[in-house]
Short mmCIF file of C-alpha atoms in Angstrom, two decimals:
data_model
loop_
_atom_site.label_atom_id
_atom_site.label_comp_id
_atom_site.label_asym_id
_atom_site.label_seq_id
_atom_site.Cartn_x
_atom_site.Cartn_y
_atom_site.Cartn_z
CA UNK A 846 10.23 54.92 150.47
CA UNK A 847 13.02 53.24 151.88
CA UNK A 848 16.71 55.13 151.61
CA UNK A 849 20.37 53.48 151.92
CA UNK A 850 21.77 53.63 155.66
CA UNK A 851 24.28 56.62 156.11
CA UNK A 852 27.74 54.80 156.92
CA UNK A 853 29.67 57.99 157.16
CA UNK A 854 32.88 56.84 155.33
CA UNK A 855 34.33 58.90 152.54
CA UNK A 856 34.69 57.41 149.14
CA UNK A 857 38.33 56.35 148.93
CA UNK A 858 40.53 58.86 146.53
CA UNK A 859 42.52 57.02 143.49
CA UNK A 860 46.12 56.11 144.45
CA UNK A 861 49.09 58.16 142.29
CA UNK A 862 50.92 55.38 141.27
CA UNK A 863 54.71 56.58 140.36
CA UNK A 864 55.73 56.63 136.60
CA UNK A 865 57.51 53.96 135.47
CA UNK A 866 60.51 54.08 132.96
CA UNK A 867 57.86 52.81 130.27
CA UNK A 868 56.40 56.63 130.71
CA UNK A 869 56.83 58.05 127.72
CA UNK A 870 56.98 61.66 129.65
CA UNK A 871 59.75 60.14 131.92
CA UNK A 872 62.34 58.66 129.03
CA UNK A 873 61.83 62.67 127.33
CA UNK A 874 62.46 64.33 130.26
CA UNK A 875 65.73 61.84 130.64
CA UNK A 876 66.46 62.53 126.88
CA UNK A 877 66.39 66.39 127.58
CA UNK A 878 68.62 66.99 130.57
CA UNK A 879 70.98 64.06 129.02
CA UNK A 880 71.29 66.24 125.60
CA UNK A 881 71.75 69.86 127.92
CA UNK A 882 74.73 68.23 129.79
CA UNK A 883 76.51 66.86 126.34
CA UNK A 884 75.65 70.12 124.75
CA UNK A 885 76.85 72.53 127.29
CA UNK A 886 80.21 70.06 128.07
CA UNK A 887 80.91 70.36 123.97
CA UNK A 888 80.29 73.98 124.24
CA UNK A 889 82.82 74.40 126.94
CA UNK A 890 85.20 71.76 125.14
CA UNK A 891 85.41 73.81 122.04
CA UNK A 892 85.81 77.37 123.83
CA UNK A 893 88.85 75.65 125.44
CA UNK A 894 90.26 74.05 121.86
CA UNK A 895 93.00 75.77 120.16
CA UNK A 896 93.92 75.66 116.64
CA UNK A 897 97.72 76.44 114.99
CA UNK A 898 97.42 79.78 112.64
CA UNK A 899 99.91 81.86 111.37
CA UNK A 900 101.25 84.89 112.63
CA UNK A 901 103.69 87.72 111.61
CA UNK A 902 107.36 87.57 113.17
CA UNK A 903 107.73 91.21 112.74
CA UNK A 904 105.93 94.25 111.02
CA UNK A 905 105.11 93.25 107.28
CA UNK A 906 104.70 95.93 105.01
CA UNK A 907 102.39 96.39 101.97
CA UNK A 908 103.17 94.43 99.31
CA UNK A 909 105.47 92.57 101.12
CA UNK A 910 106.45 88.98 99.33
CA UNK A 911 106.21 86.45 102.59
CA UNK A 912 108.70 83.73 102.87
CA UNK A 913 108.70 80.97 105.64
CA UNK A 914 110.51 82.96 108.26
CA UNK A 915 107.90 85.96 107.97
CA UNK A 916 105.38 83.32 109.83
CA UNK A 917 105.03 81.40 112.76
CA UNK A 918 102.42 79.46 113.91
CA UNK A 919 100.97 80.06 117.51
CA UNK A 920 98.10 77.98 119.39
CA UNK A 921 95.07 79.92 119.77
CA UNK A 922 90.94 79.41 120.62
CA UNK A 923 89.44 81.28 117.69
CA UNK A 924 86.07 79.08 117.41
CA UNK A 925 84.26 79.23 114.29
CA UNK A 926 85.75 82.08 113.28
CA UNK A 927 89.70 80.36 112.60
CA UNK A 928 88.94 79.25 109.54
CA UNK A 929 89.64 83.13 108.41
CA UNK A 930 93.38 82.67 109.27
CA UNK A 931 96.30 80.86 107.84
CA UNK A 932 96.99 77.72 109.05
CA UNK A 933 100.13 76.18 109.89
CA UNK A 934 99.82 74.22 106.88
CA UNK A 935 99.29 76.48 104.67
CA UNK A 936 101.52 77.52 101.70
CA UNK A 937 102.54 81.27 101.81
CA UNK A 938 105.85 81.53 100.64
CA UNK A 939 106.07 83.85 97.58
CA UNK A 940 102.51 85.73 98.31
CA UNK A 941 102.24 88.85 98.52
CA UNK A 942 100.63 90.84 101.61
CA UNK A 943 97.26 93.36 100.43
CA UNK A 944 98.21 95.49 103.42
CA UNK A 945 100.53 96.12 106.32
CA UNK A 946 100.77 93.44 108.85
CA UNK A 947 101.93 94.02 112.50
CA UNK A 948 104.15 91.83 114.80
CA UNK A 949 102.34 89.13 116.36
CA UNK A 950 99.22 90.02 113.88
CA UNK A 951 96.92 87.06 112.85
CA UNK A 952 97.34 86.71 108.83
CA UNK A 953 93.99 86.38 107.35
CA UNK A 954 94.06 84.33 103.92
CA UNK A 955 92.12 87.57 102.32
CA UNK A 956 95.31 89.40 102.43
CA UNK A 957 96.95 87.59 100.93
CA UNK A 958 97.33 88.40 96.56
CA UNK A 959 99.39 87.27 93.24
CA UNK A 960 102.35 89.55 92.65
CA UNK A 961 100.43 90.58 89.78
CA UNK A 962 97.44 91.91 91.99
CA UNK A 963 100.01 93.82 94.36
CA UNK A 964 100.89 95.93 91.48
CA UNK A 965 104.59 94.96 92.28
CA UNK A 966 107.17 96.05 89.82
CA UNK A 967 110.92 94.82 90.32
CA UNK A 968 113.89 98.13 90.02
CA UNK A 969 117.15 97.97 89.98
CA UNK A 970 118.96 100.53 91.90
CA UNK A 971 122.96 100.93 90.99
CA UNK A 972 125.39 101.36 93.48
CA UNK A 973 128.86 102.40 93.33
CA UNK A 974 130.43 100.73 97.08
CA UNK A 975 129.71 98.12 98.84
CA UNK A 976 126.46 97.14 100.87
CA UNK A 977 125.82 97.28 104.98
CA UNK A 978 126.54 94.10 106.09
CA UNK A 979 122.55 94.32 107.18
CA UNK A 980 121.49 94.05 103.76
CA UNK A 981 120.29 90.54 102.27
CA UNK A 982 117.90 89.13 99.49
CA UNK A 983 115.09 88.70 101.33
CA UNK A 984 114.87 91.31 103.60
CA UNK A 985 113.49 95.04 103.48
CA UNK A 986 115.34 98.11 102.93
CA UNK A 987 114.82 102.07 102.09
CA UNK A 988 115.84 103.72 99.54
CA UNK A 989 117.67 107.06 100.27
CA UNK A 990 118.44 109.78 97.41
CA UNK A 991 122.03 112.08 98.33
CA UNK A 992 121.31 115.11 96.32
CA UNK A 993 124.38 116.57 94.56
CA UNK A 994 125.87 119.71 95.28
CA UNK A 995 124.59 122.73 94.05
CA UNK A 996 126.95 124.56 91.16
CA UNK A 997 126.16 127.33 92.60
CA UNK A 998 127.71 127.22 95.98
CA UNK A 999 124.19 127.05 97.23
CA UNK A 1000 123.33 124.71 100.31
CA UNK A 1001 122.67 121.34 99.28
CA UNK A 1002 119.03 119.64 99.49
CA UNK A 1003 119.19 117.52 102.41
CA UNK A 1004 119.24 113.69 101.82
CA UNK A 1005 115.25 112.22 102.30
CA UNK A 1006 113.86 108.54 102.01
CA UNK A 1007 112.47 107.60 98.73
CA UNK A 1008 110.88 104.58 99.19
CA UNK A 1009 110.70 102.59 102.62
CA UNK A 1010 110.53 98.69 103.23
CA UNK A 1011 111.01 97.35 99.97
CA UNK A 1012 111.62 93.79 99.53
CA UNK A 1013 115.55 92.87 98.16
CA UNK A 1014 114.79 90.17 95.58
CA UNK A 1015 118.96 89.98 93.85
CA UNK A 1016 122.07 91.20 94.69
CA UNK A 1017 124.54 91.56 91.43
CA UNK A 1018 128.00 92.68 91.06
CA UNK A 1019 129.87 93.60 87.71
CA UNK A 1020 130.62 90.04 87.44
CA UNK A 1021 126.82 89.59 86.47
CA UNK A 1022 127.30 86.89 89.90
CA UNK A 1023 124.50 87.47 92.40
CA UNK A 1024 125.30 87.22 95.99
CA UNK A 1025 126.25 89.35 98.84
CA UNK A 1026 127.09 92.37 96.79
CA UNK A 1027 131.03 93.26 98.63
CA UNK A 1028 132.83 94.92 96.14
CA UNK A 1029 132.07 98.20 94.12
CA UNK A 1030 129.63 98.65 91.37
CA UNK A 1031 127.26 96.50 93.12
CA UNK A 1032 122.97 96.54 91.65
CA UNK A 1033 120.47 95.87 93.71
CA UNK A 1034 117.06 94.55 92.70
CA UNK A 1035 114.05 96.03 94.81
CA UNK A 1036 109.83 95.22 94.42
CA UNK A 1037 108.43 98.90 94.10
CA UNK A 1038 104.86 99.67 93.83
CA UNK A 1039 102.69 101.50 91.93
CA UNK A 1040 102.41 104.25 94.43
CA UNK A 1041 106.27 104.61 95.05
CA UNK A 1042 107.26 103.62 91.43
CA UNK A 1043 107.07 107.41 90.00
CA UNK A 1044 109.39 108.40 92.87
CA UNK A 1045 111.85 105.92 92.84
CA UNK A 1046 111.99 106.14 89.09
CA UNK A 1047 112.24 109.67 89.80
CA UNK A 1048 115.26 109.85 91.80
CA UNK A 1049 117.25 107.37 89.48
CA UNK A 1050 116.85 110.14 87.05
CA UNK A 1051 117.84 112.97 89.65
CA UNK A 1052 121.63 114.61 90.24
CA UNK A 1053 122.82 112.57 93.50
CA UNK A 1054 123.52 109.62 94.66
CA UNK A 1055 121.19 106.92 95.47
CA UNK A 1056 121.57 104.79 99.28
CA UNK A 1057 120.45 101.99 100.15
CA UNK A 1058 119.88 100.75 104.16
CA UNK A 1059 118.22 98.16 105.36
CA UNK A 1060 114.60 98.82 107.02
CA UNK A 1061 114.31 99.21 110.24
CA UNK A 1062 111.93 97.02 112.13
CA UNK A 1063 108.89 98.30 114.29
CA UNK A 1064 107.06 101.33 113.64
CA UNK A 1065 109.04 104.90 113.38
CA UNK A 1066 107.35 107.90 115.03
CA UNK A 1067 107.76 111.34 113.92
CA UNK A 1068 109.68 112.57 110.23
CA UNK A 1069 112.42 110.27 108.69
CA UNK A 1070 115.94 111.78 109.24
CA UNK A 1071 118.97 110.72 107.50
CA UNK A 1072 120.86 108.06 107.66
CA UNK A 1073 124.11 108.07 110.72
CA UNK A 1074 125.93 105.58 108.95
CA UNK A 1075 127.36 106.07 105.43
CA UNK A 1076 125.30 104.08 103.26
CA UNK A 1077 126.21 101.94 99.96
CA UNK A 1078 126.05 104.78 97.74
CA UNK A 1079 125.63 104.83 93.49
CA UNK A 1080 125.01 107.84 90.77
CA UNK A 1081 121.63 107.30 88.97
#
């Protein structure tokens, strides 16, 4: 039986040829590190963006009404999570603040309710002299009850705040005119709410005399003391 020779060469391996861009496995793998670059340079891009929102000038009480100078609007990265805040653009004047808001604060919209909601009712508070200069429509103030002397001889009650940071929405004097409130005999209209409304209603009915000063701004550590300066004073 004859056999084939023995040549002693190896069968020759197949070449690897390199893929060509009509490789469907190349043009995906292209596809996939292309989309991971534009992905993670959006990601950075939108860490980096900054939106305007609105944010308290000073500390905002409960109940507060906001006007435009309450706000300002500051440039800040918030992500997805700025559409929670007011926006530059957003009307606020004549809302009314759900709770207290401090200086430099972010204002969500959820705090923000109708006048109605807030529970606000409006007071008027008689005086008998004139106003501190400090005291405007618009801004806060505290209401102060004077208790009269007692008949008795007995030491009088020391004066004590009644109500604190409540929004000044009129200023009238005898005339019926409202302004800056100068001259004597001078009412002054004040948003109370439910919770203070039994005390301030309370010390309109009480012997003394009723001041009014305007709130001071910032938190106040430790027990209210009595006014230094004489106040605008007026009997209940």
């Amino acid at each position: 039986m004859n056999r084939p020779a023995a040549t002693g060469v190896p069968a020759q391996a197949p070449r690897l040829q390199r893929p060509g861009w009509k490789d469907p496995r190349l043009v995906v793998g292209v596809l996939l590190v292309a989309g991971s670059v534009a992905l993670g340079s959006w990601t950075v891009r939108a860490a980096r963006q900054t939106v305007p929102v609105l944010a308290a000038v000073t500390d905002l009480p409960a109940g507060h009404v906001l006007t435009d100078a309450d706000l300002r609007p500051v440039e800040v990265a918030l992500g997805p999570t700025g559409e929670r805040y007011l926006g530059s653009d957003d009307a606020v004047a004549g809302a009314v603040l759900a709770r207290p808001v401090r200086a430099g604060e972010l204002v969500p919209g959820t705090l923000l309710v109708t006048r109605a909601e807030a529970g606000l009712r409006t007071v008027a508070i008689p005086l008998s002299g004139p106003l501190p200069g400090d005291v405007r429509v618009g801004g806060l103030v505290d209401v102060w009850l004077l208790p009269a002397p007692d008949p008795a001889g007995k030491e009088a009650t020391a004066p004590h705040a009644v109500a604190q940071g409540l929004d000044v929405t009129a200023v009238a004097t005898e005339s019926g005119a409202f302004g800056s409130g100068l001259g004597p005999g001078t009412t002054v209209e004040v948003r109370v709410g439910d919770a203070d409304l039994p005390t301030v209603l309370g010390a309109l009915a009480a012997e003394g005399d009723l001041a009014i000063v305007a709130a001071a701004v910032g938190p106040q550590p430790g027990p209210a003391t009595a006014p230094a300066a004489a106040p605008a004073t007026g009997t209940p």
